[in-house]
Coordinates of C-alpha atoms in Angstrom, one line a residue:
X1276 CA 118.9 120.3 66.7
X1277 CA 118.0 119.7 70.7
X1278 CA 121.0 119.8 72.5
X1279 CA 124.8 120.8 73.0
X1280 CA 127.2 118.2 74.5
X1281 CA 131.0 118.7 75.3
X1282 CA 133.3 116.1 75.2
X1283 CA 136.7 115.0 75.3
X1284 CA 138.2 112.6 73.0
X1285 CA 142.3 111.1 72.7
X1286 CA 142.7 114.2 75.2
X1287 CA 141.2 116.7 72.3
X1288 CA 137.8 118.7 73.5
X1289 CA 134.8 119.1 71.5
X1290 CA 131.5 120.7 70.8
X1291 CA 128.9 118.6 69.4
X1292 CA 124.9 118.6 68.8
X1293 CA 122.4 116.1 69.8
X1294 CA 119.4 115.8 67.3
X1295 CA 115.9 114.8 68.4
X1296 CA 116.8 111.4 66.9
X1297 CA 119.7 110.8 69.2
X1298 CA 122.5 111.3 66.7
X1299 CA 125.5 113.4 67.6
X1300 CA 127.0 115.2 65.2
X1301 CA 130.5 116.9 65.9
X1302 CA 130.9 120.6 65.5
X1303 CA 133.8 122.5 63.5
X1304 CA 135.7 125.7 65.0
X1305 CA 134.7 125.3 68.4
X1306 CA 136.4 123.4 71.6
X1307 CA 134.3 124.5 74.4
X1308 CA 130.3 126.0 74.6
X1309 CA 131.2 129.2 76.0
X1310 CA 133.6 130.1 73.0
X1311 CA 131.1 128.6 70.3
X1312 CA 128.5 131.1 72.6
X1313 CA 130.3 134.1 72.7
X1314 CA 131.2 133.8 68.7
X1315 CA 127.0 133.6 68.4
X1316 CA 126.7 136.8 70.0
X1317 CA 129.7 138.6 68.2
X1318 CA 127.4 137.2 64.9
X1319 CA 124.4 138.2 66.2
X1320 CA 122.8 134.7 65.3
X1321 CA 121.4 132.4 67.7
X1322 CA 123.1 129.1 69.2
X1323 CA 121.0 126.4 67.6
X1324 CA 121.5 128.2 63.9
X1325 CA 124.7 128.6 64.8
X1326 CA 125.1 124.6 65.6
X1327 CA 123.6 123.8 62.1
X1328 CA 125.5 125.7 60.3
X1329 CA 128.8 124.1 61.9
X1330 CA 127.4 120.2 62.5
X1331 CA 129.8 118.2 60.2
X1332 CA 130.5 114.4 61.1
X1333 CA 128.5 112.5 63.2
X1334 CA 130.1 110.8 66.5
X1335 CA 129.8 107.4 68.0
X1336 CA 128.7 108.1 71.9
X1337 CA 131.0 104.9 72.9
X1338 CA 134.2 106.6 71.3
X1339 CA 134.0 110.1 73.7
X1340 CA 133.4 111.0 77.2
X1341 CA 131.0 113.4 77.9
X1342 CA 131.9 116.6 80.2
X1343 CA 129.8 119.2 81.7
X1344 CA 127.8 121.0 79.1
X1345 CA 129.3 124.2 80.3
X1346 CA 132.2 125.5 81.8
X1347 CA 135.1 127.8 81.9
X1348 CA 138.7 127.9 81.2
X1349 CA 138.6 129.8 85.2
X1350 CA 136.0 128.1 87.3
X1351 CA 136.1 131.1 89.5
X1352 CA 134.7 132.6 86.9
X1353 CA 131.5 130.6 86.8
X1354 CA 129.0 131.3 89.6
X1355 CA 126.5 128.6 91.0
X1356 CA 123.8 129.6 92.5
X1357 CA 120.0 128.5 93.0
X1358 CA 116.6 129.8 94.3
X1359 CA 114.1 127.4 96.8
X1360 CA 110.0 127.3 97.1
X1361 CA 109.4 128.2 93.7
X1362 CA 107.6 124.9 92.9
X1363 CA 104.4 123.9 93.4
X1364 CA 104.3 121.8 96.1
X1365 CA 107.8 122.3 97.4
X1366 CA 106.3 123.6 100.9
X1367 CA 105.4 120.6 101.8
X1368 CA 108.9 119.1 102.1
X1369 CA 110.6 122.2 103.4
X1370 CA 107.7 122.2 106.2
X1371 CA 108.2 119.3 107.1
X1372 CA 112.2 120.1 108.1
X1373 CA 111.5 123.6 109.5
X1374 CA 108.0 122.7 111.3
X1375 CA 109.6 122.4 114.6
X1376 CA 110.8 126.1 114.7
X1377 CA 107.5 126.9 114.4
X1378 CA 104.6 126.5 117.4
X1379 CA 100.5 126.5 117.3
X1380 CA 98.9 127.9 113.6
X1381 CA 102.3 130.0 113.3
X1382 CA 103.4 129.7 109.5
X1383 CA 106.9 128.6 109.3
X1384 CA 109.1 131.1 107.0
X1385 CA 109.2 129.1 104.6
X1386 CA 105.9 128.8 104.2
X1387 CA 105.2 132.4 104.3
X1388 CA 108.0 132.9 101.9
X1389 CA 105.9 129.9 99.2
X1390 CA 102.8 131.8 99.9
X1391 CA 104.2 134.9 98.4
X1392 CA 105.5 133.2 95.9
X1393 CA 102.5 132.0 94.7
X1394 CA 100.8 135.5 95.0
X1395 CA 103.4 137.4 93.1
X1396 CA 105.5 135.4 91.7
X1397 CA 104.5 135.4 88.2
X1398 CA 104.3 139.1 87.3
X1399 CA 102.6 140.5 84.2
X1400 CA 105.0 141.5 81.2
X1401 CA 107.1 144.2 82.1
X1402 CA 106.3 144.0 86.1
X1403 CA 108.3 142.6 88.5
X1404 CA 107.1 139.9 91.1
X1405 CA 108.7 138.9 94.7
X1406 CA 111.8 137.8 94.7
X1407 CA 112.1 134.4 95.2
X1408 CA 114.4 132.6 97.9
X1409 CA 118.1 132.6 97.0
X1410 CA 121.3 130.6 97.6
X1411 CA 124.9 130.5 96.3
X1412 CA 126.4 127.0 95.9
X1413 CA 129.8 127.5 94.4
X1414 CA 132.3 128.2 91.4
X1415 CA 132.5 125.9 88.6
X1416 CA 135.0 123.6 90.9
X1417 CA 132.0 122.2 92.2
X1418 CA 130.3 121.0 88.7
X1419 CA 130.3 117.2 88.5
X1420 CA 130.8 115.6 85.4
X1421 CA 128.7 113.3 83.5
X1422 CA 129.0 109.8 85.5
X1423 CA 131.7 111.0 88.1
X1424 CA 131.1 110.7 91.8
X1425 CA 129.3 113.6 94.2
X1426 CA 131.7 113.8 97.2
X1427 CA 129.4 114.2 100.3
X1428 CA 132.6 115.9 102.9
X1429 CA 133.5 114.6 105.6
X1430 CA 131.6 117.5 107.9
X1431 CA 128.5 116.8 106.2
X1432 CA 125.6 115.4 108.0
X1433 CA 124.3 114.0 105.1
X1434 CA 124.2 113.9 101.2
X1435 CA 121.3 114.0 99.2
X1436 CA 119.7 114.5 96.3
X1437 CA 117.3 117.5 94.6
X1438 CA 116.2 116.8 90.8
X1439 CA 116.2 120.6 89.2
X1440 CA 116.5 122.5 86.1
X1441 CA 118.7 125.2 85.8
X1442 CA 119.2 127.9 83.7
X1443 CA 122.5 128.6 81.9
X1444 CA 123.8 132.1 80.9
X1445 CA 126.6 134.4 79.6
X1446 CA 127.4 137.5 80.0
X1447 CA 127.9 139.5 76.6
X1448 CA 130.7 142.4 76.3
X1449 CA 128.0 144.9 77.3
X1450 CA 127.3 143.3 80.8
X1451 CA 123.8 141.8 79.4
X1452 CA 122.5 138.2 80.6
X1453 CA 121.8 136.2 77.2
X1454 CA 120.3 132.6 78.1
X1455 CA 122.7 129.7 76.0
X1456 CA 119.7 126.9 77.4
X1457 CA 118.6 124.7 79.9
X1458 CA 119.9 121.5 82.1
X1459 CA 119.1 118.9 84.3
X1460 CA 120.8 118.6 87.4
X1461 CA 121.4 117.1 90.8
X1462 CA 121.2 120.1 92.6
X1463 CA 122.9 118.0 95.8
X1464 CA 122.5 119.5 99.3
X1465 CA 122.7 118.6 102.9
X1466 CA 119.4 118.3 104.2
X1467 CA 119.9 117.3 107.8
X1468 CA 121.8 120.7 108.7
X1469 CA 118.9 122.4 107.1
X1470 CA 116.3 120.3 109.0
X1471 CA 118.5 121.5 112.3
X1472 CA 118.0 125.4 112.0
X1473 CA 116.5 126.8 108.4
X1474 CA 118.9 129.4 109.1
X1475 CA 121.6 127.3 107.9
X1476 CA 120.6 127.0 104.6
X1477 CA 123.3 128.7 103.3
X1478 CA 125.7 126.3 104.7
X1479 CA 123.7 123.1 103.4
X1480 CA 124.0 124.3 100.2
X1481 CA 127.6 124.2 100.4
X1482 CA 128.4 121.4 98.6
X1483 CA 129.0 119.4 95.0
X1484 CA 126.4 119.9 91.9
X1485 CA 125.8 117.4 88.9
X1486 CA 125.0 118.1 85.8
X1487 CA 123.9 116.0 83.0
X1488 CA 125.6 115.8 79.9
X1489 CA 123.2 118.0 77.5
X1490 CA 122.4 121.9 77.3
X1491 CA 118.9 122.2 75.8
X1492 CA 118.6 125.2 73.1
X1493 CA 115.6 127.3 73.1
X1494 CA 112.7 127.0 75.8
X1495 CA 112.0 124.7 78.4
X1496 CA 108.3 123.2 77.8
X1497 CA 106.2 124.4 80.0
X1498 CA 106.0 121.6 81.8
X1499 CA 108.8 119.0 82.1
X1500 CA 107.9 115.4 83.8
X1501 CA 110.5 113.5 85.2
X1502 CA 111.6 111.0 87.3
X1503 CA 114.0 111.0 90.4
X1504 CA 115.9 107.7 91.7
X1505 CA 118.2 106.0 93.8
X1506 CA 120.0 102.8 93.2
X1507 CA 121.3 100.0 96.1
X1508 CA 123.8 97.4 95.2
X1509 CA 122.1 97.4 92.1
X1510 CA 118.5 97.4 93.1
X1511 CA 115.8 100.2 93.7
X1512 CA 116.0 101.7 96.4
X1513 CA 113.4 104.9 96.2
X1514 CA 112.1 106.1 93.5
X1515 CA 109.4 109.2 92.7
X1516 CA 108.6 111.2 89.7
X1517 CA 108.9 115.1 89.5
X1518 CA 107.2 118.1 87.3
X1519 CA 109.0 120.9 86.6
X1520 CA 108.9 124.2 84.0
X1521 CA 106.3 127.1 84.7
X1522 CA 103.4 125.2 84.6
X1523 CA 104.3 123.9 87.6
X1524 CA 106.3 126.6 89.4
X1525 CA 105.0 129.5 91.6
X1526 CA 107.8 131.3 90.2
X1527 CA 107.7 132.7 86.2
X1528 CA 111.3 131.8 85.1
X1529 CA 111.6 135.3 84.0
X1530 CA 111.2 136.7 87.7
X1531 CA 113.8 134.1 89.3
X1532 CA 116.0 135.6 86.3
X1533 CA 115.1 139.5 87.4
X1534 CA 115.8 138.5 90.7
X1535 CA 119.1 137.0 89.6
X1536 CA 120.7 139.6 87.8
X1537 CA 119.7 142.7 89.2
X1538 CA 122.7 142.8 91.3
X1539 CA 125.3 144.3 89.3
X1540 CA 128.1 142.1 90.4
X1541 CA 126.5 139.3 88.3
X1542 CA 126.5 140.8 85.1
X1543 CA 130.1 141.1 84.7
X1544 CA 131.4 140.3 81.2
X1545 CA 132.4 137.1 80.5
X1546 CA 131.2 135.6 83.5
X1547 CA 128.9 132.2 83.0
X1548 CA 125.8 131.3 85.2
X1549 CA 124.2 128.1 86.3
X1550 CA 120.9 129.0 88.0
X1551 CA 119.4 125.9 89.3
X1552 CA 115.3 127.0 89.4
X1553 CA 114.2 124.6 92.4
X1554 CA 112.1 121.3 93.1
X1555 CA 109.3 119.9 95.0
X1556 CA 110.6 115.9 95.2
X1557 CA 113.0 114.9 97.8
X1558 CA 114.2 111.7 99.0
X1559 CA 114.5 113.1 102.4
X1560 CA 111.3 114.0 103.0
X1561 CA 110.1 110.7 102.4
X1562 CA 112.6 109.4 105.2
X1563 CA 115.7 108.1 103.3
X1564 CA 119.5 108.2 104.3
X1565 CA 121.8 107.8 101.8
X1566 CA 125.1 106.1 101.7
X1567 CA 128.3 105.4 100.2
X1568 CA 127.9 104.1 96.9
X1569 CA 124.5 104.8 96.5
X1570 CA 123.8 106.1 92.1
X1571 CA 121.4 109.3 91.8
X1572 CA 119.3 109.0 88.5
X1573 CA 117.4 111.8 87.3
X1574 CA 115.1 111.8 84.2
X1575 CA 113.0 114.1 82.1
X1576 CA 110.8 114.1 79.4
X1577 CA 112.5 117.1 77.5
X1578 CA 115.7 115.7 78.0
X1579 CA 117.2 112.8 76.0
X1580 CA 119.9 111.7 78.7
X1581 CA 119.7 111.1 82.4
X1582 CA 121.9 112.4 85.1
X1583 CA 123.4 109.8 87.2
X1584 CA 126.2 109.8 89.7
X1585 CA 127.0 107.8 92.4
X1586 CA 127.6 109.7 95.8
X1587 CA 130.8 109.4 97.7
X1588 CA 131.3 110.0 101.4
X1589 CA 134.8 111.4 102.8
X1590 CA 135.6 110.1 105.7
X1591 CA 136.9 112.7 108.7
X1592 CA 137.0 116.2 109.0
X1593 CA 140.0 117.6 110.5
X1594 CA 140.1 121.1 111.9
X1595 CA 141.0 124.3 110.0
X1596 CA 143.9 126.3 111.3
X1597 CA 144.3 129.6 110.2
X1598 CA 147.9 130.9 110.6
X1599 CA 148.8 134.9 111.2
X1600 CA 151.0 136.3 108.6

């Protein structure tokens, strides 16, 4: 058993399991993948045994739409976050953006911030290593389902695309992160604001995430190729591939975690995570603008479906007026 998928079908939800054949295979007893998580931890069993035990009937892919592999019954509920330079190679893009703040041999930030990454960020059992760069992106409002559009605003500056793997997580009863598996995204960010002053990161990050359709149980590999995309009235546009998993991070996954959920506030009971881990391939830094209508595609070899979206642009951006009370 590979993966969990949730789905919707004649306006029923469902949990189901994707083997390393393909087939999917409809689970009993459970309507969502946080419920069939938190009934694994109140059994003490893990998710994929748990998934074999309740696989009954398989399911024809063309007869369900596929949702988000995760979410909650209150998206506010569900935090979105993300950490940056913890790839190898993922200096070289953000250097590129910041370089201009920077004058003479100076190191930009971010590539002081890389550089310590790759000196401590893969502690020894039981240590902790530097804390990696961090970002918040959203709630679970801002999770885009399998196949549905990313909605650039009408602010933004631009809307592109970052292939990454995130980390997915529950919070048990007793306030402890337990790990439910792995997925592919479209992390999704506004590069242009970020190009204009690195201290506006935060704001770039502000936008719409994608995931794809399946939650990979146990480890990632260690290292994960892939292949990021984007299509143009049906042709190729740009195209590059990606690595990802440890083997290819500055970062041990266990330290981003660490660094994750040692604040307090994000080990509340309950609560679900989607930690997106970071990438070194952009379509930016390679001098592309995206535009309405344009179809994201994201591969990997440890996953068996893609993640593809097309990107919409609002148009205006009317100001905000706030109104004493």
């Amino acid at each position: 058993m590979r993966s969990l998928l949730q789905f919707s079908q004649n306006g029923a939800r469902g949990v189901a399991v994707l083997d390393e054949t393909g087939g999917i295979w409809r689970l009993t007893g459970a309507s969502s993948t946080r419920e069939l998580a938190l009934r694994a931890a109140s059994e003490g069993v893990g998710l994929r045994d748990l998934a074999e035990r309740l696989a009954a009937d398989a399911i024809d892919p063309a007869d369900v739409t596929l949702l988000t592999p995760i979410d909650h019954v209150d998206p506010a509920h569900l935090l979105v976050s993300g950490t940056g330079l913890t790839h190898l190679g993922s200096a070289e893009g953000r250097d590129k953006m910041h370089r201009a703040a920077a004058s003479g041999e100076t190191l930009t930030d971010s590539m002081r911030m890389f550089l310590m990454g790759l000196e401590g960020g893969k502690p020894e059992t039981g240590e902790i290593g530097v804390q990696p760069e961090w970002f918040y992106k959203g709630d679970g409002d801002i999770l885009v389902a399998p196949g549905a559009p990313l909605t650039a605003p009408g602010f933004a500056e631009d809307g592109g695309e970052e292939p990454e793997i995130a980390g997915v997580y529950l919070i048990d009863a007793d306030g402890n992160p337990l790990r439910l598996g792995f997925v592919l995204g479209n992390e999704f960010s506004d590069h242009i604001v970020e190009r204009t002053n690195y201290l506006w990161l935060a704001h770039s990050k502000l936008r719409q995430a994608a995931l794809g359709p399946e939650l990979l149980l146990g480890e990632l590999p260690a290292s994960v190729q892939g292949t990021s995309r984007i299509l143009r009235d049906g042709q190729l546009l740009w195209e590059k591939p990606f690595l990802s998993g440890e083997a290819n991070m500055s970062h041990s996954i266990a330290n981003l975690e660490h660094h994750h959920f040692k604040n307090a506030p994000f080990r509340r009971a309950g609560d679900l995570h989607v930690h997106f881990f970071g990438t070194a391939t952009l379509s930016f830094s390679d001098g592309v603008t995206t535009q309405d209508g344009d179809i994201f595609e994201i591969l990997a070899d440890a996953f068996t479906l893609p993640v593809r979206n097309p990107l919409v642009r609002e148009t205006g951006s009317a100001a905000v007026k706030v109104r004493a009370l």
